[in-house]
JSON list of C-alpha atoms in Angstrom, two decimals:
[
{"chain": "A", "resi": 19, "resn": "MET", "atom": "CA", "xyz": [11.71, 65.02, 101.42]},
{"chain": "A", "resi": 20, "resn": "SER", "atom": "CA", "xyz": [10.59, 64.93, 105.10]},
{"chain": "A", "resi": 21, "resn": "ARG", "atom": "CA", "xyz": [7.91, 67.29, 104.57]},
{"chain": "A", "resi": 22, "resn": "PHE", "atom": "CA", "xyz": [6.78, 65.49, 102.15]},
{"chain": "A", "resi": 23, "resn": "PHE", "atom": "CA", "xyz": [6.93, 62.31, 104.22]},
{"chain": "A", "resi": 24, "resn": "SER", "atom": "CA", "xyz": [4.99, 63.83, 107.37]},
{"chain": "A", "resi": 25, "resn": "LEU", "atom": "CA", "xyz": [2.30, 64.95, 105.01]},
{"chain": "A", "resi": 26, "resn": "ASN", "atom": "CA", "xyz": [1.78, 61.35, 104.06]},
{"chain": "A", "resi": 27, "resn": "LEU", "atom": "CA", "xyz": [2.08, 60.09, 107.04]},
{"chain": "A", "resi": 28, "resn": "PHE", "atom": "CA", "xyz": [-0.58, 62.83, 108.52]},
{"chain": "A", "resi": 29, "resn": "LEU", "atom": "CA", "xyz": [-2.98, 61.89, 105.50]},
{"chain": "A", "resi": 30, "resn": "LEU", "atom": "CA", "xyz": [-2.50, 58.21, 106.18]},
{"chain": "A", "resi": 31, "resn": "THR", "atom": "CA", "xyz": [-3.14, 58.71, 109.63]},
{"chain": "A", "resi": 32, "resn": "GLY", "atom": "CA", "xyz": [-6.30, 60.66, 109.29]},
{"chain": "A", "resi": 33, "resn": "VAL", "atom": "CA", "xyz": [-7.71, 58.05, 106.80]},
{"chain": "A", "resi": 34, "resn": "LEU", "atom": "CA", "xyz": [-6.90, 55.29, 108.95]},
{"chain": "A", "resi": 35, "resn": "LEU", "atom": "CA", "xyz": [-8.70, 56.87, 111.55]},
{"chain": "A", "resi": 36, "resn": "LEU", "atom": "CA", "xyz": [-12.03, 57.61, 109.71]},
{"chain": "A", "resi": 37, "resn": "ILE", "atom": "CA", "xyz": [-11.98, 53.71, 108.84]},
{"chain": "A", "resi": 38, "resn": "GLY", "atom": "CA", "xyz": [-10.98, 52.15, 111.91]},
{"chain": "A", "resi": 39, "resn": "LEU", "atom": "CA", "xyz": [-13.04, 54.29, 114.29]},
{"chain": "A", "resi": 40, "resn": "PRO", "atom": "CA", "xyz": [-16.36, 52.97, 113.25]},
{"chain": "A", "resi": 41, "resn": "VAL", "atom": "CA", "xyz": [-15.00, 49.69, 113.48]},
{"chain": "A", "resi": 42, "resn": "ALA", "atom": "CA", "xyz": [-13.44, 50.07, 116.87]},
{"chain": "A", "resi": 43, "resn": "VAL", "atom": "CA", "xyz": [-16.90, 51.05, 118.41]},
{"chain": "A", "resi": 44, "resn": "VAL", "atom": "CA", "xyz": [-18.66, 48.07, 116.96]},
{"chain": "A", "resi": 45, "resn": "VAL", "atom": "CA", "xyz": [-15.90, 45.80, 118.19]},
{"chain": "A", "resi": 46, "resn": "GLY", "atom": "CA", "xyz": [-15.97, 47.79, 121.57]},
{"chain": "A", "resi": 47, "resn": "HIS", "atom": "CA", "xyz": [-19.75, 47.32, 121.87]},
{"chain": "A", "resi": 48, "resn": "LEU", "atom": "CA", "xyz": [-19.47, 43.42, 121.67]},
{"chain": "A", "resi": 49, "resn": "PHE", "atom": "CA", "xyz": [-17.59, 43.34, 125.25]},
{"chain": "A", "resi": 50, "resn": "LEU", "atom": "CA", "xyz": [-20.13, 45.47, 126.67]},
{"chain": "A", "resi": 51, "resn": "PRO", "atom": "CA", "xyz": [-22.96, 43.67, 128.41]},
{"chain": "A", "resi": 52, "resn": "GLY", "atom": "CA", "xyz": [-25.98, 43.69, 126.56]},
{"chain": "A", "resi": 53, "resn": "GLY", "atom": "CA", "xyz": [-29.32, 45.76, 127.75]},
{"chain": "A", "resi": 54, "resn": "GLU", "atom": "CA", "xyz": [-32.74, 44.75, 127.81]},
{"chain": "A", "resi": 55, "resn": "SER", "atom": "CA", "xyz": [-33.58, 45.17, 124.31]},
{"chain": "A", "resi": 56, "resn": "TRP", "atom": "CA", "xyz": [-30.70, 43.40, 123.41]},
{"chain": "A", "resi": 57, "resn": "SER", "atom": "CA", "xyz": [-31.46, 40.34, 125.60]},
{"chain": "A", "resi": 58, "resn": "TYR", "atom": "CA", "xyz": [-35.39, 40.42, 124.38]},
{"chain": "A", "resi": 59, "resn": "LEU", "atom": "CA", "xyz": [-34.20, 40.38, 120.46]},
{"chain": "A", "resi": 60, "resn": "SER", "atom": "CA", "xyz": [-32.16, 37.55, 121.40]},
{"chain": "A", "resi": 61, "resn": "GLU", "atom": "CA", "xyz": [-34.73, 35.57, 123.19]},
{"chain": "A", "resi": 62, "resn": "THR", "atom": "CA", "xyz": [-37.58, 36.37, 120.56]},
{"chain": "A", "resi": 63, "resn": "VAL", "atom": "CA", "xyz": [-36.48, 37.14, 116.67]},
{"chain": "A", "resi": 64, "resn": "LEU", "atom": "CA", "xyz": [-32.85, 37.33, 116.40]},
{"chain": "A", "resi": 65, "resn": "PRO", "atom": "CA", "xyz": [-32.60, 33.45, 115.42]},
{"chain": "A", "resi": 66, "resn": "ARG", "atom": "CA", "xyz": [-35.04, 33.59, 113.19]},
{"chain": "A", "resi": 67, "resn": "TYR", "atom": "CA", "xyz": [-33.50, 36.49, 111.44]},
{"chain": "A", "resi": 68, "resn": "VAL", "atom": "CA", "xyz": [-30.22, 34.91, 111.67]},
{"chain": "A", "resi": 69, "resn": "MET", "atom": "CA", "xyz": [-31.50, 31.72, 110.29]},
{"chain": "A", "resi": 70, "resn": "ASN", "atom": "CA", "xyz": [-33.43, 33.48, 107.46]},
{"chain": "A", "resi": 71, "resn": "SER", "atom": "CA", "xyz": [-30.38, 35.38, 106.57]},
{"chain": "A", "resi": 72, "resn": "LEU", "atom": "CA", "xyz": [-28.49, 32.32, 106.15]},
{"chain": "A", "resi": 73, "resn": "ILE", "atom": "CA", "xyz": [-31.04, 30.38, 104.32]},
{"chain": "A", "resi": 74, "resn": "LEU", "atom": "CA", "xyz": [-31.24, 33.71, 101.82]},
{"chain": "A", "resi": 75, "resn": "VAL", "atom": "CA", "xyz": [-27.31, 33.67, 101.31]},
{"chain": "A", "resi": 76, "resn": "LEU", "atom": "CA", "xyz": [-27.14, 29.69, 100.57]},
{"chain": "A", "resi": 77, "resn": "MET", "atom": "CA", "xyz": [-30.10, 29.73, 98.57]},
{"chain": "A", "resi": 78, "resn": "VAL", "atom": "CA", "xyz": [-29.17, 32.84, 96.21]},
{"chain": "A", "resi": 79, "resn": "GLY", "atom": "CA", "xyz": [-25.86, 31.71, 95.82]},
{"chain": "A", "resi": 80, "resn": "PHE", "atom": "CA", "xyz": [-26.99, 28.43, 94.61]},
{"chain": "A", "resi": 81, "resn": "GLY", "atom": "CA", "xyz": [-29.52, 29.71, 92.04]},
{"chain": "A", "resi": 82, "resn": "THR", "atom": "CA", "xyz": [-27.01, 32.06, 90.83]},
{"chain": "A", "resi": 83, "resn": "PHE", "atom": "CA", "xyz": [-24.43, 29.56, 90.06]},
{"chain": "A", "resi": 84, "resn": "LEU", "atom": "CA", "xyz": [-27.13, 27.19, 88.43]},
{"chain": "A", "resi": 85, "resn": "ILE", "atom": "CA", "xyz": [-28.56, 30.12, 86.46]},
{"chain": "A", "resi": 86, "resn": "GLY", "atom": "CA", "xyz": [-25.09, 32.20, 85.67]},
{"chain": "A", "resi": 87, "resn": "THR", "atom": "CA", "xyz": [-23.39, 28.90, 84.69]},
{"chain": "A", "resi": 88, "resn": "GLY", "atom": "CA", "xyz": [-25.67, 27.02, 82.88]},
{"chain": "A", "resi": 89, "resn": "ALA", "atom": "CA", "xyz": [-26.71, 30.32, 80.79]},
{"chain": "A", "resi": 90, "resn": "ALA", "atom": "CA", "xyz": [-23.04, 30.90, 80.27]},
{"chain": "A", "resi": 91, "resn": "TRP", "atom": "CA", "xyz": [-22.25, 27.40, 78.92]},
{"chain": "A", "resi": 92, "resn": "LEU", "atom": "CA", "xyz": [-25.51, 27.23, 76.34]},
{"chain": "A", "resi": 93, "resn": "VAL", "atom": "CA", "xyz": [-24.45, 30.83, 74.79]},
{"chain": "A", "resi": 94, "resn": "THR", "atom": "CA", "xyz": [-20.39, 30.16, 74.71]},
{"chain": "A", "resi": 95, "resn": "ILE", "atom": "CA", "xyz": [-21.00, 26.86, 73.24]},
{"chain": "A", "resi": 96, "resn": "TYR", "atom": "CA", "xyz": [-23.94, 25.81, 71.45]},
{"chain": "A", "resi": 97, "resn": "GLU", "atom": "CA", "xyz": [-25.34, 27.49, 68.23]},
{"chain": "A", "resi": 98, "resn": "PHE", "atom": "CA", "xyz": [-29.33, 28.15, 68.22]},
{"chain": "A", "resi": 99, "resn": "PRO", "atom": "CA", "xyz": [-31.63, 30.93, 67.00]},
{"chain": "A", "resi": 100, "resn": "GLY", "atom": "CA", "xyz": [-31.00, 34.25, 69.28]},
{"chain": "A", "resi": 101, "resn": "ARG", "atom": "CA", "xyz": [-27.78, 33.43, 70.85]},
{"chain": "A", "resi": 102, "resn": "ARG", "atom": "CA", "xyz": [-26.33, 36.52, 69.77]},
{"chain": "A", "resi": 103, "resn": "PHE", "atom": "CA", "xyz": [-29.29, 38.28, 71.55]},
{"chain": "A", "resi": 104, "resn": "PHE", "atom": "CA", "xyz": [-29.22, 36.27, 74.42]},
{"chain": "A", "resi": 105, "resn": "GLU", "atom": "CA", "xyz": [-25.41, 36.78, 75.04]},
{"chain": "A", "resi": 106, "resn": "TRP", "atom": "CA", "xyz": [-26.04, 40.49, 75.75]},
{"chain": "A", "resi": 107, "resn": "ALA", "atom": "CA", "xyz": [-29.78, 40.18, 77.19]},
{"chain": "A", "resi": 108, "resn": "MET", "atom": "CA", "xyz": [-28.45, 38.00, 80.09]},
{"chain": "A", "resi": 109, "resn": "ILE", "atom": "CA", "xyz": [-26.85, 41.00, 81.78]},
{"chain": "A", "resi": 110, "resn": "LEU", "atom": "CA", "xyz": [-29.77, 43.14, 81.44]},
{"chain": "A", "resi": 111, "resn": "PRO", "atom": "CA", "xyz": [-30.78, 42.87, 85.06]},
{"chain": "A", "resi": 112, "resn": "LEU", "atom": "CA", "xyz": [-27.28, 44.59, 85.89]},
{"chain": "A", "resi": 113, "resn": "ALA", "atom": "CA", "xyz": [-29.14, 47.63, 84.32]},
{"chain": "A", "resi": 114, "resn": "ALA", "atom": "CA", "xyz": [-31.31, 48.20, 87.67]},
{"chain": "A", "resi": 115, "resn": "PRO", "atom": "CA", "xyz": [-30.59, 47.95, 91.74]},
{"chain": "A", "resi": 116, "resn": "ALA", "atom": "CA", "xyz": [-32.17, 44.95, 93.16]},
{"chain": "A", "resi": 117, "resn": "TYR", "atom": "CA", "xyz": [-34.31, 46.67, 95.22]},
{"chain": "A", "resi": 118, "resn": "VAL", "atom": "CA", "xyz": [-35.82, 48.35, 92.07]},
{"chain": "A", "resi": 119, "resn": "LEU", "atom": "CA", "xyz": [-36.38, 44.96, 90.93]},
{"chain": "A", "resi": 120, "resn": "ALA", "atom": "CA", "xyz": [-37.99, 44.01, 94.36]},
{"chain": "A", "resi": 121, "resn": "TYR", "atom": "CA", "xyz": [-40.43, 46.68, 94.34]},
{"chain": "A", "resi": 122, "resn": "ALA", "atom": "CA", "xyz": [-41.50, 45.95, 90.43]},
{"chain": "A", "resi": 123, "resn": "TYR", "atom": "CA", "xyz": [-41.82, 42.13, 91.29]},
{"chain": "A", "resi": 124, "resn": "THR", "atom": "CA", "xyz": [-43.91, 43.11, 94.23]},
{"chain": "A", "resi": 125, "resn": "ASP", "atom": "CA", "xyz": [-45.98, 45.16, 92.21]},
{"chain": "A", "resi": 126, "resn": "PHE", "atom": "CA", "xyz": [-46.66, 43.19, 89.12]},
{"chain": "A", "resi": 127, "resn": "LEU", "atom": "CA", "xyz": [-46.94, 39.75, 91.08]},
{"chain": "A", "resi": 128, "resn": "GLN", "atom": "CA", "xyz": [-49.12, 41.13, 94.17]},
{"chain": "A", "resi": 129, "resn": "VAL", "atom": "CA", "xyz": [-52.88, 40.65, 95.01]},
{"chain": "A", "resi": 130, "resn": "SER", "atom": "CA", "xyz": [-53.73, 44.02, 92.97]},
{"chain": "A", "resi": 131, "resn": "GLY", "atom": "CA", "xyz": [-51.05, 43.62, 90.47]},
{"chain": "A", "resi": 132, "resn": "PRO", "atom": "CA", "xyz": [-52.00, 43.15, 86.87]},
{"chain": "A", "resi": 133, "resn": "VAL", "atom": "CA", "xyz": [-50.76, 39.04, 86.83]},
{"chain": "A", "resi": 134, "resn": "GLN", "atom": "CA", "xyz": [-53.37, 38.11, 89.39]},
{"chain": "A", "resi": 135, "resn": "SER", "atom": "CA", "xyz": [-55.85, 40.82, 87.99]},
{"chain": "A", "resi": 136, "resn": "LEU", "atom": "CA", "xyz": [-55.56, 39.07, 84.50]},
{"chain": "A", "resi": 137, "resn": "LEU", "atom": "CA", "xyz": [-55.96, 35.73, 85.99]},
{"chain": "A", "resi": 138, "resn": "ARG", "atom": "CA", "xyz": [-59.11, 36.63, 88.07]},
{"chain": "A", "resi": 139, "resn": "ASP", "atom": "CA", "xyz": [-60.72, 38.35, 84.82]},
{"chain": "A", "resi": 140, "resn": "LEU", "atom": "CA", "xyz": [-59.94, 35.30, 82.49]},
{"chain": "A", "resi": 141, "resn": "THR", "atom": "CA", "xyz": [-61.05, 32.62, 84.90]},
{"chain": "A", "resi": 142, "resn": "GLY", "atom": "CA", "xyz": [-63.64, 34.71, 86.76]},
{"chain": "A", "resi": 143, "resn": "LEU", "atom": "CA", "xyz": [-62.05, 33.48, 90.40]},
{"chain": "A", "resi": 144, "resn": "GLY", "atom": "CA", "xyz": [-61.92, 35.72, 93.37]},
{"chain": "A", "resi": 145, "resn": "PRO", "atom": "CA", "xyz": [-58.81, 36.37, 95.38]},
{"chain": "A", "resi": 146, "resn": "ARG", "atom": "CA", "xyz": [-59.51, 33.46, 97.82]},
{"chain": "A", "resi": 147, "resn": "ASP", "atom": "CA", "xyz": [-60.63, 30.84, 95.25]},
{"chain": "A", "resi": 148, "resn": "TYR", "atom": "CA", "xyz": [-57.02, 30.10, 93.84]},
{"chain": "A", "resi": 149, "resn": "TRP", "atom": "CA", "xyz": [-53.43, 29.71, 94.95]},
{"chain": "A", "resi": 150, "resn": "PHE", "atom": "CA", "xyz": [-50.69, 32.19, 94.36]},
{"chain": "A", "resi": 151, "resn": "PRO", "atom": "CA", "xyz": [-47.30, 32.17, 95.68]},
{"chain": "A", "resi": 152, "resn": "GLN", "atom": "CA", "xyz": [-46.71, 34.95, 97.98]},
{"chain": "A", "resi": 153, "resn": "ILE", "atom": "CA", "xyz": [-44.05, 37.08, 96.63]},
{"chain": "A", "resi": 154, "resn": "ARG", "atom": "CA", "xyz": [-43.54, 38.86, 100.04]},
{"chain": "A", "resi": 155, "resn": "SER", "atom": "CA", "xyz": [-41.77, 35.68, 101.83]},
{"chain": "A", "resi": 156, "resn": "LEU", "atom": "CA", "xyz": [-38.37, 34.56, 102.07]},
{"chain": "A", "resi": 157, "resn": "GLY", "atom": "CA", "xyz": [-39.06, 32.54, 98.77]},
{"chain": "A", "resi": 158, "resn": "GLY", "atom": "CA", "xyz": [-39.63, 35.62, 96.93]},
{"chain": "A", "resi": 159, "resn": "ALA", "atom": "CA", "xyz": [-36.78, 37.49, 98.16]},
{"chain": "A", "resi": 160, "resn": "ILE", "atom": "CA", "xyz": [-34.88, 34.15, 97.32]},
{"chain": "A", "resi": 161, "resn": "THR", "atom": "CA", "xyz": [-36.01, 34.55, 93.62]},
{"chain": "A", "resi": 162, "resn": "VAL", "atom": "CA", "xyz": [-36.00, 38.14, 93.29]},
{"chain": "A", "resi": 163, "resn": "PHE", "atom": "CA", "xyz": [-32.34, 38.11, 94.04]},
{"chain": "A", "resi": 164, "resn": "ILE", "atom": "CA", "xyz": [-31.50, 35.15, 92.09]},
{"chain": "A", "resi": 165, "resn": "LEU", "atom": "CA", "xyz": [-32.97, 37.17, 88.92]},
{"chain": "A", "resi": 166, "resn": "ALA", "atom": "CA", "xyz": [-31.06, 40.34, 89.96]},
{"chain": "A", "resi": 167, "resn": "LEU", "atom": "CA", "xyz": [-27.73, 38.92, 90.75]},
{"chain": "A", "resi": 168, "resn": "TYR", "atom": "CA", "xyz": [-27.16, 35.88, 88.51]},
{"chain": "A", "resi": 169, "resn": "PRO", "atom": "CA", "xyz": [-25.59, 38.12, 85.93]},
{"chain": "A", "resi": 170, "resn": "TYR", "atom": "CA", "xyz": [-22.12, 38.18, 88.05]},
{"chain": "A", "resi": 171, "resn": "VAL", "atom": "CA", "xyz": [-21.64, 34.48, 87.65]},
{"chain": "A", "resi": 172, "resn": "TYR", "atom": "CA", "xyz": [-23.19, 34.61, 84.32]},
{"chain": "A", "resi": 173, "resn": "LEU", "atom": "CA", "xyz": [-20.62, 37.21, 83.05]},
{"chain": "A", "resi": 174, "resn": "ALA", "atom": "CA", "xyz": [-17.76, 35.32, 84.99]},
{"chain": "A", "resi": 175, "resn": "GLY", "atom": "CA", "xyz": [-18.60, 31.99, 83.54]},
{"chain": "A", "resi": 176, "resn": "ARG", "atom": "CA", "xyz": [-18.84, 32.97, 79.92]},
{"chain": "A", "resi": 177, "resn": "ALA", "atom": "CA", "xyz": [-15.42, 34.67, 80.12]},
{"chain": "A", "resi": 178, "resn": "ALA", "atom": "CA", "xyz": [-14.10, 31.53, 81.57]},
{"chain": "A", "resi": 179, "resn": "PHE", "atom": "CA", "xyz": [-15.69, 29.25, 79.06]},
{"chain": "A", "resi": 180, "resn": "LEU", "atom": "CA", "xyz": [-14.50, 31.51, 76.09]},
{"chain": "A", "resi": 181, "resn": "GLN", "atom": "CA", "xyz": [-10.96, 31.09, 77.53]},
{"chain": "A", "resi": 182, "resn": "GLN", "atom": "CA", "xyz": [-11.04, 27.54, 77.03]},
{"chain": "A", "resi": 183, "resn": "SER", "atom": "CA", "xyz": [-9.97, 26.21, 73.94]},
{"chain": "A", "resi": 184, "resn": "GLU", "atom": "CA", "xyz": [-12.76, 24.27, 72.30]},
{"chain": "A", "resi": 185, "resn": "CYS", "atom": "CA", "xyz": [-10.29, 21.64, 71.26]},
{"chain": "A", "resi": 186, "resn": "VAL", "atom": "CA", "xyz": [-10.24, 20.45, 75.06]},
{"chain": "A", "resi": 187, "resn": "VAL", "atom": "CA", "xyz": [-14.11, 19.94, 74.88]},
{"chain": "A", "resi": 188, "resn": "GLU", "atom": "CA", "xyz": [-14.03, 18.42, 71.25]},
{"chain": "A", "resi": 189, "resn": "ALA", "atom": "CA", "xyz": [-10.94, 16.16, 72.81]},
{"chain": "A", "resi": 190, "resn": "SER", "atom": "CA", "xyz": [-13.32, 14.81, 75.64]},
{"chain": "A", "resi": 191, "resn": "ARG", "atom": "CA", "xyz": [-16.17, 14.50, 73.14]},
{"chain": "A", "resi": 192, "resn": "THR", "atom": "CA", "xyz": [-13.79, 12.32, 70.86]},
{"chain": "A", "resi": 193, "resn": "LEU", "atom": "CA", "xyz": [-12.78, 10.09, 73.93]},
{"chain": "A", "resi": 194, "resn": "GLY", "atom": "CA", "xyz": [-16.34, 9.34, 74.47]},
{"chain": "A", "resi": 195, "resn": "CYS", "atom": "CA", "xyz": [-17.64, 11.93, 76.83]},
{"chain": "A", "resi": 196, "resn": "THR", "atom": "CA", "xyz": [-21.30, 12.89, 76.23]},
{"chain": "A", "resi": 197, "resn": "PRO", "atom": "CA", "xyz": [-22.05, 16.75, 76.15]},
{"chain": "A", "resi": 198, "resn": "TRP", "atom": "CA", "xyz": [-22.96, 16.40, 79.75]},
{"chain": "A", "resi": 199, "resn": "ALA", "atom": "CA", "xyz": [-19.79, 14.68, 80.89]},
{"chain": "A", "resi": 200, "resn": "ALA", "atom": "CA", "xyz": [-17.71, 16.84, 79.31]},
{"chain": "A", "resi": 201, "resn": "PHE", "atom": "CA", "xyz": [-19.22, 20.13, 80.78]},
{"chain": "A", "resi": 202, "resn": "HIS", "atom": "CA", "xyz": [-19.12, 18.46, 84.09]},
{"chain": "A", "resi": 203, "resn": "ARG", "atom": "CA", "xyz": [-15.91, 16.66, 84.14]},
{"chain": "A", "resi": 204, "resn": "VAL", "atom": "CA", "xyz": [-13.81, 18.97, 82.03]},
{"chain": "A", "resi": 205, "resn": "ALA", "atom": "CA", "xyz": [-15.40, 22.67, 81.39]},
{"chain": "A", "resi": 206, "resn": "LEU", "atom": "CA", "xyz": [-16.69, 23.11, 84.67]},
{"chain": "A", "resi": 207, "resn": "PRO", "atom": "CA", "xyz": [-13.43, 22.45, 86.61]},
{"chain": "A", "resi": 208, "resn": "LEU", "atom": "CA", "xyz": [-11.26, 24.41, 84.42]},
{"chain": "A", "resi": 209, "resn": "ALA", "atom": "CA", "xyz": [-13.97, 27.45, 85.27]},
{"chain": "A", "resi": 210, "resn": "ARG", "atom": "CA", "xyz": [-14.39, 27.05, 88.92]},
{"chain": "A", "resi": 211, "resn": "PRO", "atom": "CA", "xyz": [-12.24, 29.69, 90.16]},
{"chain": "A", "resi": 212, "resn": "ALA", "atom": "CA", "xyz": [-14.20, 32.21, 87.76]},
{"chain": "A", "resi": 213, "resn": "LEU", "atom": "CA", "xyz": [-17.41, 31.10, 88.97]},
{"chain": "A", "resi": 214, "resn": "ALA", "atom": "CA", "xyz": [-16.43, 30.68, 92.59]},
{"chain": "A", "resi": 215, "resn": "ALA", "atom": "CA", "xyz": [-15.56, 34.47, 92.09]},
{"chain": "A", "resi": 216, "resn": "GLY", "atom": "CA", "xyz": [-18.78, 35.38, 90.45]},
{"chain": "A", "resi": 217, "resn": "VAL", "atom": "CA", "xyz": [-20.89, 33.77, 93.50]},
{"chain": "A", "resi": 218, "resn": "ALA", "atom": "CA", "xyz": [-19.13, 35.52, 95.68]},
{"chain": "A", "resi": 219, "resn": "LEU", "atom": "CA", "xyz": [-19.80, 38.77, 94.26]},
{"chain": "A", "resi": 220, "resn": "ALA", "atom": "CA", "xyz": [-23.55, 38.09, 93.51]}
]
């Protein structure tokens, strides 16, 4: 028993060291004085990078929440042609990593890509004669991340909406709630924990 305990303790110590040493090194560097390169970065580009990262996180979280929740509600509650197709088609972005989708969107929408080439062929305009959104920008990154990550919110929201009894939504409708009010005041608060988990995953 003691040999088994000592072996487990040895393995646990080894795993903790493997995990803890890199973290300890990073934390230790926080207390060391910064060099010239660090002061240069903090005075020039670092504030902009931090701000762009915060904007990216907030906008992607908001966008994935809107698309994922709306799509989950539509395919769960409403009957429309193609609903069965959309139930599984909405999760297809999970089949490709986000960086692959980023390369695909960039190649597809850049100046030499098929979309702008077709636009120029159809209109006879030159590359400088029309405005087209810049895909290699913060807005382009936000769009690609939203389109790549919304299925996490969609799956969590759909599972939450399926668990809710239809009687709850129907009861709210009989009490005079509009479809929007039934969603906003009844279904959404019940699904809030699952949706928050989906946004956190995204």
